[in-house]
Amino acid sequence: MENEDALGNIENYFWIIDGATDLYDSKKSIGYSVSEITHLLSEKLKVHCNEKESLKTIFQNAIKEVRNIIGLNDSNHEEYYKLPTFAFIIARLSQRKLEYLILGDCVMLVNDEQLTDHRVDRLFDLGKNEIENSKKGLNVLNKKEILQKIRGLANKEKGYWIGSLDDSSIEHAIYGNLEITGDNIVLMSDGFYDYYSQNTTKSFEELISMRKQSTEIDPIYGKKDDASILVVEL
């Protein structure tokens, strides 16, 4: 099974990209799977990281190059929610100053804080509730139809903001900066964070070993969720 998460770093830049489970068969529609898109995007970020550019511009330029590679233009697709979408964090460290850009539910641990984008929580919780109601016969939609309904709200005013192959989606990312006081910076996909949050007394090494051996299935998507972590030691 493909890993839909991608991690990367170059010089003083580092990032995590968490691809959303494919609900529309992007391999058939554009010739690339979610995993192939997230890993291609990660590779292109290495090319576009540049001290003269903002993190937002760097990420948008990487998306534009990916679009060129896969032959995607605006006349091909207007419904970007049917194509690969992804949460991400990208960060730039200059001595002890950290700049970051967050979109979606990846998590960064820094200075004893947990930074993420909570704007997606409400709709994801709604999806979980609707699926539970469907199991009880209280909802006429099946699980995939419910998930597609939620996905259809991606990057809409009354929906949620998430990374996509429409580079304008990055305009909605949360930007921040801070001075580093701790000894490390940790990036996690939500799949790893869920495990971390239930086992906070364990070391990252122990958690990685435990997660590899875990057979837990995501109750929403019915498969083992990809779980990724990147630790930057200072």
mmCIF file with all atom_site columns, C-alpha atoms in Angstrom, residues 12-14 51 91-99 178-180 185:
data_model
loop_
_atom_site.group_PDB
_atom_site.id
_atom_site.type_symbol
_atom_site.label_atom_id
_atom_site.label_alt_id
_atom_site.label_comp_id
_atom_site.label_asym_id
_atom_site.label_entity_id
_atom_site.label_seq_id
_atom_site.pdbx_PDB_ins_code
_atom_site.Cartn_x
_atom_site.Cartn_y
_atom_site.Cartn_z
_atom_site.occupancy
_atom_site.B_iso_or_equiv
_atom_site.pdbx_formal_charge
_atom_site.auth_seq_id
_atom_site.auth_comp_id
_atom_site.auth_asym_id
_atom_site.auth_atom_id
_atom_site.pdbx_PDB_model_num
ATOM 1  C CA . ASN A 1 12  ? 17.278 25.118 6.984  1.00 0.00 ? 12  ASN A CA 1
ATOM 2  C CA . TYR A 1 13  ? 13.880 24.106 5.551  1.00 0.00 ? 13  TYR A CA 1
ATOM 3  C CA . PHE A 1 14  ? 11.771 21.110 6.545  1.00 0.00 ? 14  PHE A CA 1
ATOM 4  C CA . GLU A 1 51  ? 15.734 32.683 1.226  1.00 0.00 ? 51  GLU A CA 1
ATOM 5  C CA . ALA A 1 91  ? 9.088  25.664 8.209  1.00 0.00 ? 91  ALA A CA 1
ATOM 6  C CA . ARG A 1 92  ? 12.252 27.746 7.818  1.00 0.00 ? 92  ARG A CA 1
ATOM 7  C CA . LEU A 1 93  ? 14.765 28.018 10.662 1.00 0.00 ? 93  LEU A CA 1
ATOM 8  C CA . SER A 1 94  ? 17.177 30.968 10.796 1.00 0.00 ? 94  SER A CA 1
ATOM 9  C CA . GLN A 1 95  ? 19.384 30.607 13.882 1.00 0.00 ? 95  GLN A CA 1
ATOM 10 C CA . ARG A 1 96  ? 16.696 30.484 16.620 1.00 0.00 ? 96  ARG A CA 1
ATOM 11 C CA . LYS A 1 97  ? 13.925 32.128 14.625 1.00 0.00 ? 97  LYS A CA 1
ATOM 12 C CA . LEU A 1 98  ? 11.329 29.771 13.164 1.00 0.00 ? 98  LEU A CA 1
ATOM 13 C CA . GLU A 1 99  ? 8.884  30.698 10.413 1.00 0.00 ? 99  GLU A CA 1
ATOM 14 C CA . LEU A 1 178 ? 8.582  32.504 16.929 1.00 0.00 ? 178 LEU A CA 1
ATOM 15 C CA . GLU A 1 179 ? 11.879 32.265 18.781 1.00 0.00 ? 179 GLU A CA 1
ATOM 16 C CA . ILE A 1 180 ? 12.951 28.714 19.591 1.00 0.00 ? 180 ILE A CA 1
ATOM 17 C CA . ILE A 1 185 ? 11.074 20.768 16.646 1.00 0.00 ? 185 ILE A CA 1
#
